[in-house]
């Protein structure tokens, strides 16, 4: 599979950007909102044109039947959806769907997968494993599109494209995330993912249609006071909405959770360090003892005891995987940036409202 | 809406034999179409084979309890061949695709079918009767037929129909039916609003594409738009006051309504609310940035010093206390 894709796509430099068709944007929006706040996943189809990945179609992965899951439906369902891109059942679904779509002249190449998120909380091992699966097993030139339902409701559409970096792929291939391997590949939490710029593309036909949708309706001659039922598509004044607390509150909760995880991870690694130090002193003590013994034996002309026996006797503790810490750090950084971006726009809005309201009040009093 | 076309397609009438047709209800219904389905149809129309005049596909959606309201949410393409004499629709394909779609969206049901030409002919009737049939079709609910004209250079017009049987000879029952136009409405779900905004912001650009923007850009655009609208309104008002333009009662009432929406609060209250909120916001922003720095520091220490991890917990230990204040600030 990997060889085949290399033949189809001659290497033309790294992927530079992602172009998403309007249809795909809407399909993802619809799928994500229908299951909100659960995580959903789906397949992206399209093609790669000179480093620009054009996503022209998509389809959702089937969600598992809630009745089949046992006593804890929520977590099972969520994990099932998150696992869908890699699971056996959806592999069959994918091939079948792709076969059908190909008959209808759709660009039936897999170019990645999409996932929904809630305030940017998508960075976890599932996400990484899925994207690793896509980039490693299926096709190197694939992306993960993340649609943030909660942030999109705030105004601007939040659709981001991510890929794993070559460094991360290399470490993941080795399968161990120890301090050494991280240092060897020079991998920090900032270099797990690269974000690609996303743009939205419309077909000519769609442009015509959009122009037509936006032409104001002819006012009803019998009742000029009736409000037109449809609102213009552009611009969307949701971004002027001044609700601060819910967003900040949720963000802080998420941040707190992440910090707790971080703290646990730190404790783990500290525990490991202590274990390691203890074992090392034990080994050192053993070695000195053995050496003294050997000196005595040498003096008594007896055969020497081997000095490397400690590898059998002592087991140094295994270093816990650093992957979780890395992901968590990246996640915290993302939350922090999100808060930053939000406060920037919200302060502007607040000053505007304050200025506007005090002025109107003054005018009213005059 | 439809002016010139006729809706009745009759096969040549033959001697009348009365057969009670097993026909679905033909009570009027209203159709709601979601934007995604329309975009899908347009996409399919673009991808048709060059020799095909029109393409068809299946419509999926939800129906309310009494079946009087239908919402078209999704659709997929179905291959077909049309010649002068006969039409061939890939029914196996339709069934496979329907199965696949229903697996991913268990709530949706078969609603009807679409064609990308405004024309209604004998083949339309034939396909319509298949979709409305008992068993595979939508029976006992009526099948909805949606036509979307996609001829280049012309307006895209959408029409929706349901069908009813016409009293002709049973031999020709399969390929004759009466298409009854029904009203439709295009609906945008709230979740799609932000997506549609971006899509339609690309409609005036040369290359038909738009970058995904950040929140602050979206805010800027919205503000510019509001300012422009205010300018337009004040210009209009100024013209009316000067007597250059005839005043419109309707616009006046709309303006009155809008102006009366301005909240009446005392400046002191505004000032107080503003101050408390801005303090919260700034505090959270400050703490978020502090946390970011701490995490960075913690990671650097962890990766730099293999042996001594002792400074790391010290750096992180301050974090829980810091965020403790964060939540209280955000929760107000």
mmCIF file of N, CA and C in Angstrom, chain A residues 23 26-27 30 33 56 62 93 97 100 103-105 107 152 155-157 179 189-190 198-207 209 211-212 214 225 227 233-237 239-240 244-245 252 256 259 262 266 270 273 322 329 332 336-337 340 343 347 350-351 354 361, chain B residues 36 38-40 42 46-47 49 74 77 79 93 97 100 103-104 108 156 191 193-194 197-201 203-204 208-210 212 215 218-219 222 225-226 250 254 263 265 270 274 277-278 281 288-289 291-292 295-296 298-299 302 306-307 312-313 316 323 326 332:
data_model
loop_
_atom_site.group_PDB
_atom_site.id
_atom_site.type_symbol
_atom_site.label_atom_id
_atom_site.label_comp_id
_atom_site.label_asym_id
_atom_site.label_seq_id
_atom_site.Cartn_x
_atom_site.Cartn_y
_atom_site.Cartn_z
ATOM 1 N N UNK A 23 -18.584 21.724 0.325
ATOM 2 C CA UNK A 23 -19.421 20.574 0.661
ATOM 3 C C UNK A 23 -18.883 19.842 1.878
ATOM 4 N N UNK A 26 -19.499 21.692 5.161
ATOM 5 C CA UNK A 26 -20.861 21.526 5.663
ATOM 6 C C UNK A 26 -21.112 20.116 6.179
ATOM 7 N N UNK A 27 -20.557 19.133 5.472
ATOM 8 C CA UNK A 27 -20.766 17.752 5.913
ATOM 9 C C UNK A 27 -20.172 17.552 7.293
ATOM 10 N N UNK A 30 -22.260 19.355 9.952
ATOM 11 C CA UNK A 30 -23.513 18.662 10.240
ATOM 12 C C UNK A 30 -23.261 17.423 11.095
ATOM 13 N N UNK A 33 -22.210 18.426 14.681
ATOM 14 C CA UNK A 33 -23.237 19.010 15.537
ATOM 15 C C UNK A 33 -24.322 17.986 15.863
ATOM 16 N N UNK A 56 -12.154 16.998 -1.360
ATOM 17 C CA UNK A 56 -13.354 17.283 -2.139
ATOM 18 C C UNK A 56 -14.576 16.513 -1.670
ATOM 19 N N UNK A 62 -19.509 5.081 10.653
ATOM 20 C CA UNK A 62 -20.729 4.744 11.398
ATOM 21 C C UNK A 62 -20.446 4.737 12.893
ATOM 22 N N UNK A 93 -16.269 -0.767 5.949
ATOM 23 C CA UNK A 93 -17.189 0.312 5.579
ATOM 24 C C UNK A 93 -16.500 1.286 4.632
ATOM 25 N N UNK A 97 -17.610 2.104 0.842
ATOM 26 C CA UNK A 97 -18.059 3.456 0.524
ATOM 27 C C UNK A 97 -17.201 4.049 -0.583
ATOM 28 N N UNK A 100 -18.140 2.630 -3.893
ATOM 29 C CA UNK A 100 -19.387 3.189 -4.403
ATOM 30 C C UNK A 100 -19.189 4.608 -4.917
ATOM 31 N N UNK A 103 -17.592 5.071 -8.338
ATOM 32 C CA UNK A 103 -18.494 4.895 -9.475
ATOM 33 C C UNK A 103 -19.150 6.200 -9.881
ATOM 34 N N UNK A 104 -19.288 7.085 -8.911
ATOM 35 C CA UNK A 104 -19.939 8.367 -9.185
ATOM 36 C C UNK A 104 -18.920 9.468 -9.468
ATOM 37 N N UNK A 105 -17.766 9.107 -9.927
ATOM 38 C CA UNK A 105 -16.715 10.056 -10.308
ATOM 39 C C UNK A 105 -16.211 10.931 -9.163
ATOM 40 N N UNK A 107 -13.486 11.880 -6.306
ATOM 41 C CA UNK A 107 -12.052 11.609 -6.124
ATOM 42 C C UNK A 107 -11.895 10.624 -4.978
ATOM 43 N N UNK A 152 -16.672 27.087 17.026
ATOM 44 C CA UNK A 152 -17.357 27.567 15.836
ATOM 45 C C UNK A 152 -18.648 28.281 16.204
ATOM 46 N N UNK A 155 -18.599 32.141 16.657
ATOM 47 C CA UNK A 155 -18.444 33.106 15.564
ATOM 48 C C UNK A 155 -17.697 32.496 14.411
ATOM 49 N N UNK A 156 -16.388 32.622 14.428
ATOM 50 C CA UNK A 156 -15.621 32.163 13.273
ATOM 51 C C UNK A 156 -15.533 30.638 13.263
ATOM 52 N N UNK A 157 -15.563 30.092 12.073
ATOM 53 C CA UNK A 157 -15.428 28.639 11.914
ATOM 54 C C UNK A 157 -14.046 28.207 12.363
ATOM 55 N N UNK A 179 13.373 9.600 27.906
ATOM 56 C CA UNK A 179 14.104 10.859 27.802
ATOM 57 C C UNK A 179 15.186 10.754 26.741
ATOM 58 N N UNK A 189 7.542 19.018 23.146
ATOM 59 C CA UNK A 189 6.087 18.970 22.986
ATOM 60 C C UNK A 189 5.595 19.908 21.893
ATOM 61 N N UNK A 190 6.427 20.857 21.530
ATOM 62 C CA UNK A 190 6.016 21.771 20.466
ATOM 63 C C UNK A 190 6.082 21.133 19.078
ATOM 64 N N UNK A 198 -5.550 26.211 6.234
ATOM 65 C CA UNK A 198 -6.743 25.651 5.596
ATOM 66 C C UNK A 198 -7.468 26.755 4.839
ATOM 67 N N UNK A 199 -7.879 26.459 3.633
ATOM 68 C CA UNK A 199 -8.740 27.409 2.929
ATOM 69 C C UNK A 199 -9.953 26.666 2.396
ATOM 70 N N UNK A 200 -11.003 27.433 2.148
ATOM 71 C CA UNK A 200 -12.245 26.841 1.674
ATOM 72 C C UNK A 200 -12.421 27.194 0.213
ATOM 73 N N UNK A 201 -12.850 26.244 -0.579
ATOM 74 C CA UNK A 201 -12.957 26.457 -2.015
ATOM 75 C C UNK A 201 -14.383 26.191 -2.480
ATOM 76 N N UNK A 202 -14.882 27.025 -3.381
ATOM 77 C CA UNK A 202 -16.229 26.822 -3.920
ATOM 78 C C UNK A 202 -16.149 26.506 -5.409
ATOM 79 N N UNK A 203 -17.078 25.715 -5.880
ATOM 80 C CA UNK A 203 -17.143 25.477 -7.314
ATOM 81 C C UNK A 203 -17.865 26.651 -7.983
ATOM 82 N N UNK A 204 -17.748 26.741 -9.308
ATOM 83 C CA UNK A 204 -18.414 27.831 -10.035
ATOM 84 C C UNK A 204 -19.916 27.776 -9.809
ATOM 85 N N UNK A 205 -20.417 26.556 -9.879
ATOM 86 C CA UNK A 205 -21.858 26.376 -9.740
ATOM 87 C C UNK A 205 -22.321 26.846 -8.364
ATOM 88 N N UNK A 206 -21.517 26.532 -7.377
ATOM 89 C CA UNK A 206 -21.859 26.903 -6.013
ATOM 90 C C UNK A 206 -21.812 28.420 -5.855
ATOM 91 N N UNK A 207 -20.836 29.051 -6.491
ATOM 92 C CA UNK A 207 -20.743 30.509 -6.420
ATOM 93 C C UNK A 207 -22.014 31.142 -6.970
ATOM 94 N N UNK A 209 -24.908 29.790 -7.064
ATOM 95 C CA UNK A 209 -25.991 29.490 -6.141
ATOM 96 C C UNK A 209 -25.949 30.415 -4.934
ATOM 97 N N UNK A 211 -24.660 33.415 -4.739
ATOM 98 C CA UNK A 211 -25.087 34.762 -5.132
ATOM 99 C C UNK A 211 -26.603 34.841 -5.183
ATOM 100 N N UNK A 212 -27.170 33.761 -5.656
ATOM 101 C CA UNK A 212 -28.613 33.736 -5.775
ATOM 102 C C UNK A 212 -29.295 33.679 -4.410
ATOM 103 N N UNK A 214 -28.264 34.978 -1.742
ATOM 104 C CA UNK A 214 -28.099 36.203 -0.988
ATOM 105 C C UNK A 214 -28.848 37.390 -1.566
ATOM 106 N N UNK A 225 -44.363 44.961 6.818
ATOM 107 C CA UNK A 225 -43.744 44.890 8.151
ATOM 108 C C UNK A 225 -43.242 43.507 8.508
ATOM 109 N N UNK A 227 -40.918 40.496 8.758
ATOM 110 C CA UNK A 227 -39.467 40.348 8.696
ATOM 111 C C UNK A 227 -39.124 39.252 7.698
ATOM 112 N N UNK A 233 -26.195 35.221 4.886
ATOM 113 C CA UNK A 233 -25.161 34.278 5.310
ATOM 114 C C UNK A 233 -23.910 35.004 5.779
ATOM 115 N N UNK A 234 -23.671 36.120 5.151
ATOM 116 C CA UNK A 234 -22.412 36.790 5.423
ATOM 117 C C UNK A 234 -22.668 38.264 5.608
ATOM 118 N N UNK A 235 -22.179 38.951 6.600
ATOM 119 C CA UNK A 235 -21.394 38.375 7.671
ATOM 120 C C UNK A 235 -22.283 37.793 8.748
ATOM 121 N N UNK A 236 -21.677 37.047 9.608
ATOM 122 C CA UNK A 236 -22.399 36.396 10.673
ATOM 123 C C UNK A 236 -22.092 37.179 11.949
ATOM 124 N N UNK A 237 -23.135 37.720 12.572
ATOM 125 C CA UNK A 237 -22.871 38.601 13.705
ATOM 126 C C UNK A 237 -22.731 37.849 15.025
ATOM 127 N N UNK A 239 -20.162 36.642 16.067
ATOM 128 C CA UNK A 239 -18.877 36.974 16.670
ATOM 129 C C UNK A 239 -18.966 38.250 17.498
ATOM 130 N N UNK A 240 -20.090 38.979 17.412
ATOM 131 C CA UNK A 240 -20.251 40.161 18.248
ATOM 132 C C UNK A 240 -20.880 39.818 19.594
ATOM 133 N N UNK A 244 -18.961 36.010 28.134
ATOM 134 C CA UNK A 244 -17.579 35.808 28.542
ATOM 135 C C UNK A 244 -17.455 34.596 29.451
ATOM 136 N N UNK A 245 -18.306 34.602 30.473
ATOM 137 C CA UNK A 245 -18.087 33.653 31.565
ATOM 138 C C UNK A 245 -18.135 32.188 31.166
ATOM 139 N N UNK A 252 -11.119 27.134 31.797
ATOM 140 C CA UNK A 252 -10.355 26.988 33.041
ATOM 141 C C UNK A 252 -10.497 25.575 33.588
ATOM 142 N N UNK A 256 -7.455 23.152 34.220
ATOM 143 C CA UNK A 256 -7.216 22.544 35.537
ATOM 144 C C UNK A 256 -7.031 21.043 35.419
ATOM 145 N N UNK A 259 -3.725 20.244 34.047
ATOM 146 C CA UNK A 259 -2.642 20.460 35.010
ATOM 147 C C UNK A 259 -2.582 19.320 36.013
ATOM 148 N N UNK A 262 -0.845 16.606 34.390
ATOM 149 C CA UNK A 262 0.574 16.949 34.343
ATOM 150 C C UNK A 262 1.235 16.625 35.678
ATOM 151 N N UNK A 266 4.149 14.013 36.539
ATOM 152 C CA UNK A 266 5.387 14.433 37.192
ATOM 153 C C UNK A 266 5.684 13.539 38.382
ATOM 154 N N UNK A 270 8.906 11.318 38.976
ATOM 155 C CA UNK A 270 9.703 11.499 40.186
ATOM 156 C C UNK A 270 9.903 10.173 40.907
ATOM 157 N N UNK A 273 12.448 8.299 39.220
ATOM 158 C CA UNK A 273 13.794 8.795 39.512
ATOM 159 C C UNK A 273 14.272 8.275 40.855
ATOM 160 N N UNK A 322 6.993 8.930 28.127
ATOM 161 C CA UNK A 322 6.860 10.381 28.242
ATOM 162 C C UNK A 322 5.794 10.918 27.299
ATOM 163 N N UNK A 329 1.313 18.536 27.669
ATOM 164 C CA UNK A 329 1.925 19.861 27.597
ATOM 165 C C UNK A 329 1.437 20.603 26.369
ATOM 166 N N UNK A 332 -2.044 21.779 27.041
ATOM 167 C CA UNK A 332 -2.095 22.948 27.921
ATOM 168 C C UNK A 332 -1.713 24.199 27.136
ATOM 169 N N UNK A 336 -4.031 27.493 26.651
ATOM 170 C CA UNK A 336 -3.545 28.815 27.034
ATOM 171 C C UNK A 336 -3.648 29.779 25.861
ATOM 172 N N UNK A 337 -3.280 29.292 24.691
ATOM 173 C CA UNK A 337 -3.356 30.141 23.500
ATOM 174 C C UNK A 337 -4.800 30.494 23.200
ATOM 175 N N UNK A 340 -5.882 33.156 25.400
ATOM 176 C CA UNK A 340 -5.260 34.382 24.932
ATOM 177 C C UNK A 340 -6.047 34.999 23.786
ATOM 178 N N UNK A 343 -9.454 36.306 24.998
ATOM 179 C CA UNK A 343 -9.424 37.547 25.772
ATOM 180 C C UNK A 343 -9.121 38.736 24.871
ATOM 181 N N UNK A 347 -11.896 41.611 25.165
ATOM 182 C CA UNK A 347 -11.597 42.927 25.752
ATOM 183 C C UNK A 347 -11.998 44.025 24.778
ATOM 184 N N UNK A 350 -15.624 44.416 25.009
ATOM 185 C CA UNK A 350 -16.076 45.006 26.261
ATOM 186 C C UNK A 350 -15.839 46.501 26.301
ATOM 187 N N UNK A 351 -14.682 46.915 25.821
ATOM 188 C CA UNK A 351 -14.425 48.355 25.799
ATOM 189 C C UNK A 351 -15.422 49.056 24.889
ATOM 190 N N UNK A 354 -18.769 49.241 26.707
ATOM 191 C CA UNK A 354 -18.699 50.212 27.791
ATOM 192 C C UNK A 354 -18.790 51.625 27.235
ATOM 193 N N UNK A 361 -26.197 56.628 27.458
ATOM 194 C CA UNK A 361 -26.836 57.069 28.693
ATOM 195 C C UNK A 361 -26.699 58.576 28.863
ATOM 196 N N UNK B 36 -26.611 21.508 3.086
ATOM 197 C CA UNK B 36 -25.656 20.463 2.732
ATOM 198 C C UNK B 36 -26.149 19.589 1.580
ATOM 199 N N UNK B 38 -28.169 20.446 -0.798
ATOM 200 C CA UNK B 38 -28.102 21.205 -2.053
ATOM 201 C C UNK B 38 -26.663 21.250 -2.570
ATOM 202 N N UNK B 39 -25.723 21.459 -1.669
ATOM 203 C CA UNK B 39 -24.318 21.519 -2.083
ATOM 204 C C UNK B 39 -23.903 20.180 -2.682
ATOM 205 N N UNK B 40 -24.406 19.129 -2.083
ATOM 206 C CA UNK B 40 -24.089 17.791 -2.557
ATOM 207 C C UNK B 40 -24.604 17.583 -3.973
ATOM 208 N N UNK B 42 -25.214 19.890 -6.203
ATOM 209 C CA UNK B 42 -24.415 20.695 -7.119
ATOM 210 C C UNK B 42 -23.098 19.998 -7.435
ATOM 211 N N UNK B 46 -21.660 18.592 -11.089
ATOM 212 C CA UNK B 46 -20.365 18.918 -11.689
ATOM 213 C C UNK B 46 -19.613 17.669 -12.104
ATOM 214 N N UNK B 47 -19.840 16.598 -11.403
ATOM 215 C CA UNK B 47 -19.069 15.384 -11.643
ATOM 216 C C UNK B 47 -19.762 14.426 -12.592
ATOM 217 N N UNK B 49 -20.963 12.554 -16.037
ATOM 218 C CA UNK B 49 -20.277 12.226 -17.281
ATOM 219 C C UNK B 49 -20.684 13.238 -18.343
ATOM 220 N N UNK B 74 -29.688 15.005 3.593
ATOM 221 C CA UNK B 74 -28.534 14.347 3.022
ATOM 222 C C UNK B 74 -28.942 13.771 1.672
ATOM 223 N N UNK B 77 -25.533 10.216 -4.784
ATOM 224 C CA UNK B 77 -25.729 10.077 -6.216
ATOM 225 C C UNK B 77 -26.033 8.630 -6.568
ATOM 226 N N UNK B 79 -26.216 6.176 -10.131
ATOM 227 C CA UNK B 79 -25.935 6.179 -11.557
ATOM 228 C C UNK B 79 -27.159 5.796 -12.365
ATOM 229 N N UNK B 93 -26.936 -0.414 -6.739
ATOM 230 C CA UNK B 93 -26.098 0.639 -6.196
ATOM 231 C C UNK B 93 -26.878 1.466 -5.186
ATOM 232 N N UNK B 97 -25.789 1.838 -1.276
ATOM 233 C CA UNK B 97 -25.489 3.153 -0.734
ATOM 234 C C UNK B 97 -26.455 3.505 0.399
ATOM 235 N N UNK B 100 -25.370 1.779 3.445
ATOM 236 C CA UNK B 100 -24.169 2.385 4.030
ATOM 237 C C UNK B 100 -24.500 3.686 4.735
ATOM 238 N N UNK B 103 -26.338 3.283 7.988
ATOM 239 C CA UNK B 103 -25.487 2.777 9.045
ATOM 240 C C UNK B 103 -24.821 3.934 9.794
ATOM 241 N N UNK B 104 -24.406 4.931 9.030
ATOM 242 C CA UNK B 104 -23.734 6.072 9.662
ATOM 243 C C UNK B 104 -24.734 7.055 10.260
ATOM 244 N N UNK B 108 -31.836 8.873 9.828
ATOM 245 C CA UNK B 108 -32.370 9.350 8.560
ATOM 246 C C UNK B 108 -33.119 8.244 7.820
ATOM 247 N N UNK B 156 -30.165 29.122 -10.799
ATOM 248 C CA UNK B 156 -30.419 27.776 -10.300
ATOM 249 C C UNK B 156 -31.803 27.793 -9.668
ATOM 250 N N UNK B 191 -25.453 25.254 13.635
ATOM 251 C CA UNK B 191 -24.084 24.748 13.615
ATOM 252 C C UNK B 191 -23.409 25.027 12.287
ATOM 253 N N UNK B 193 -23.903 27.743 10.518
ATOM 254 C CA UNK B 193 -23.808 29.174 10.238
ATOM 255 C C UNK B 193 -22.374 29.643 10.012
ATOM 256 N N UNK B 194 -21.498 29.243 10.955
ATOM 257 C CA UNK B 194 -20.130 29.739 10.846
ATOM 258 C C UNK B 194 -19.456 29.191 9.594
ATOM 259 N N UNK B 197 -20.856 31.023 6.568
ATOM 260 C CA UNK B 197 -20.347 32.381 6.496
ATOM 261 C C UNK B 197 -19.026 32.407 5.734
ATOM 262 N N UNK B 198 -18.171 31.487 6.119
ATOM 263 C CA UNK B 198 -16.865 31.431 5.478
ATOM 264 C C UNK B 198 -17.016 31.088 4.003
ATOM 265 N N UNK B 199 -17.889 30.130 3.712
ATOM 266 C CA UNK B 199 -18.080 29.706 2.336
ATOM 267 C C UNK B 199 -18.579 30.870 1.494
ATOM 268 N N UNK B 200 -19.543 31.596 2.052
ATOM 269 C CA UNK B 200 -20.105 32.648 1.219
ATOM 270 C C UNK B 200 -19.202 33.879 1.197
ATOM 271 N N UNK B 201 -18.264 33.967 2.120
ATOM 272 C CA UNK B 201 -17.343 35.098 2.028
ATOM 273 C C UNK B 201 -16.409 34.917 0.847
ATOM 274 N N UNK B 203 -17.421 34.056 -2.095
ATOM 275 C CA UNK B 203 -18.153 34.081 -3.366
ATOM 276 C C UNK B 203 -17.757 35.257 -4.254
ATOM 277 N N UNK B 204 -17.229 36.305 -3.651
ATOM 278 C CA UNK B 204 -16.859 37.445 -4.478
ATOM 279 C C UNK B 204 -15.381 37.463 -4.842
ATOM 280 N N UNK B 208 -12.261 31.971 -5.883
ATOM 281 C CA UNK B 208 -13.344 31.219 -5.253
ATOM 282 C C UNK B 208 -12.886 30.475 -4.004
ATOM 283 N N UNK B 209 -11.931 31.027 -3.295
ATOM 284 C CA UNK B 209 -11.560 30.368 -2.048
ATOM 285 C C UNK B 209 -11.314 31.410 -0.973
ATOM 286 N N UNK B 210 -11.390 30.983 0.274
ATOM 287 C CA UNK B 210 -11.197 31.886 1.401
ATOM 288 C C UNK B 210 -10.408 31.179 2.473
ATOM 289 N N UNK B 212 -9.337 30.196 6.240
ATOM 290 C CA UNK B 212 -10.009 30.085 7.536
ATOM 291 C C UNK B 212 -9.403 31.144 8.453
ATOM 292 N N UNK B 215 -10.592 34.292 15.233
ATOM 293 C CA UNK B 215 -11.719 34.978 15.860
ATOM 294 C C UNK B 215 -11.610 36.482 15.714
ATOM 295 N N UNK B 218 -12.604 37.700 12.374
ATOM 296 C CA UNK B 218 -14.052 37.616 12.195
ATOM 297 C C UNK B 218 -14.713 38.799 12.887
ATOM 298 N N UNK B 219 -14.196 39.146 14.061
ATOM 299 C CA UNK B 219 -14.735 40.277 14.810
ATOM 300 C C UNK B 219 -14.548 41.567 14.023
ATOM 301 N N UNK B 222 -16.990 41.721 11.183
ATOM 302 C CA UNK B 222 -18.354 41.978 11.647
ATOM 303 C C UNK B 222 -18.505 43.446 12.037
ATOM 304 N N UNK B 225 -18.741 45.649 9.066
ATOM 305 C CA UNK B 225 -20.057 45.509 8.453
ATOM 306 C C UNK B 225 -21.099 46.330 9.216
ATOM 307 N N UNK B 226 -21.032 46.280 10.546
ATOM 308 C CA UNK B 226 -21.983 47.023 11.365
ATOM 309 C C UNK B 226 -21.829 48.517 11.117
ATOM 310 N N UNK B 250 -42.481 51.591 6.933
ATOM 311 C CA UNK B 250 -41.968 50.304 7.387
ATOM 312 C C UNK B 250 -40.565 50.460 7.957
ATOM 313 N N UNK B 254 -39.151 49.755 11.805
ATOM 314 C CA UNK B 254 -38.027 48.871 12.095
ATOM 315 C C UNK B 254 -36.978 49.604 12.919
ATOM 316 N N UNK B 263 -30.490 48.882 25.987
ATOM 317 C CA UNK B 263 -30.823 48.687 27.396
ATOM 318 C C UNK B 263 -30.677 49.987 28.190
ATOM 319 N N UNK B 265 -29.540 51.318 31.443
ATOM 320 C CA UNK B 265 -28.802 51.053 32.681
ATOM 321 C C UNK B 265 -28.054 52.322 33.063
ATOM 322 N N UNK B 270 -22.946 50.241 34.573
ATOM 323 C CA UNK B 270 -22.145 49.789 33.433
ATOM 324 C C UNK B 270 -20.685 49.761 33.824
ATOM 325 N N UNK B 274 -18.431 46.483 34.004
ATOM 326 C CA UNK B 274 -17.281 46.466 33.093
ATOM 327 C C UNK B 274 -16.005 46.164 33.866
ATOM 328 N N UNK B 277 -15.729 42.538 35.178
ATOM 329 C CA UNK B 277 -15.493 41.562 34.119
ATOM 330 C C UNK B 277 -14.109 41.698 33.522
ATOM 331 N N UNK B 278 -13.704 42.915 33.321
ATOM 332 C CA UNK B 278 -12.396 43.084 32.681
ATOM 333 C C UNK B 278 -11.304 42.553 33.597
ATOM 334 N N UNK B 281 -11.270 38.782 33.141
ATOM 335 C CA UNK B 281 -10.709 38.378 31.857
ATOM 336 C C UNK B 281 -9.203 38.532 31.875
ATOM 337 N N UNK B 288 -3.231 32.129 32.400
ATOM 338 C CA UNK B 288 -3.039 31.175 31.303
ATOM 339 C C UNK B 288 -1.631 31.307 30.758
ATOM 340 N N UNK B 289 -1.184 32.535 30.613
ATOM 341 C CA UNK B 289 0.163 32.725 30.097
ATOM 342 C C UNK B 289 1.215 32.235 31.076
ATOM 343 N N UNK B 291 0.842 29.812 33.162
ATOM 344 C CA UNK B 291 0.836 28.350 33.090
ATOM 345 C C UNK B 291 1.631 27.882 31.891
ATOM 346 N N UNK B 292 1.453 28.594 30.784
ATOM 347 C CA UNK B 292 2.161 28.207 29.572
ATOM 348 C C UNK B 292 3.669 28.256 29.807
ATOM 349 N N UNK B 295 4.778 25.374 32.058
ATOM 350 C CA UNK B 295 4.819 24.085 31.369
ATOM 351 C C UNK B 295 6.065 24.006 30.497
ATOM 352 N N UNK B 296 6.328 25.096 29.826
ATOM 353 C CA UNK B 296 7.511 25.133 28.969
ATOM 354 C C UNK B 296 8.754 24.879 29.808
ATOM 355 N N UNK B 298 8.944 23.494 32.739
ATOM 356 C CA UNK B 298 8.936 22.149 33.280
ATOM 357 C C UNK B 298 9.427 21.143 32.254
ATOM 358 N N UNK B 299 8.985 21.323 30.997
ATOM 359 C CA UNK B 299 9.405 20.394 29.954
ATOM 360 C C UNK B 299 10.889 20.517 29.659
ATOM 361 N N UNK B 302 12.787 18.861 32.387
ATOM 362 C CA UNK B 302 12.669 17.407 32.339
ATOM 363 C C UNK B 302 13.539 16.825 31.251
ATOM 364 N N UNK B 306 18.729 14.784 32.864
ATOM 365 C CA UNK B 306 18.222 13.423 32.980
ATOM 366 C C UNK B 306 18.231 12.987 34.427
ATOM 367 N N UNK B 307 19.280 13.372 35.135
ATOM 368 C CA UNK B 307 19.448 12.856 36.496
ATOM 369 C C UNK B 307 18.579 13.580 37.508
ATOM 370 N N UNK B 312 11.779 20.250 38.715
ATOM 371 C CA UNK B 312 10.532 20.196 37.963
ATOM 372 C C UNK B 312 9.291 20.254 38.839
ATOM 373 N N UNK B 313 9.200 19.399 39.863
ATOM 374 C CA UNK B 313 7.984 19.489 40.684
ATOM 375 C C UNK B 313 7.843 20.839 41.347
ATOM 376 N N UNK B 316 6.093 22.945 38.920
ATOM 377 C CA UNK B 316 4.698 22.575 38.700
ATOM 378 C C UNK B 316 3.850 22.772 39.939
ATOM 379 N N UNK B 323 -4.084 28.034 39.395
ATOM 380 C CA UNK B 323 -5.352 27.822 38.712
ATOM 381 C C UNK B 323 -6.504 27.794 39.677
ATOM 382 N N UNK B 326 -7.837 30.837 39.279
ATOM 383 C CA UNK B 326 -8.386 31.011 37.941
ATOM 384 C C UNK B 326 -9.858 30.644 37.894
ATOM 385 N N UNK B 332 -17.192 33.608 38.339
ATOM 386 C CA UNK B 332 -18.040 34.708 38.833
ATOM 387 C C UNK B 332 -19.164 35.070 37.875
#
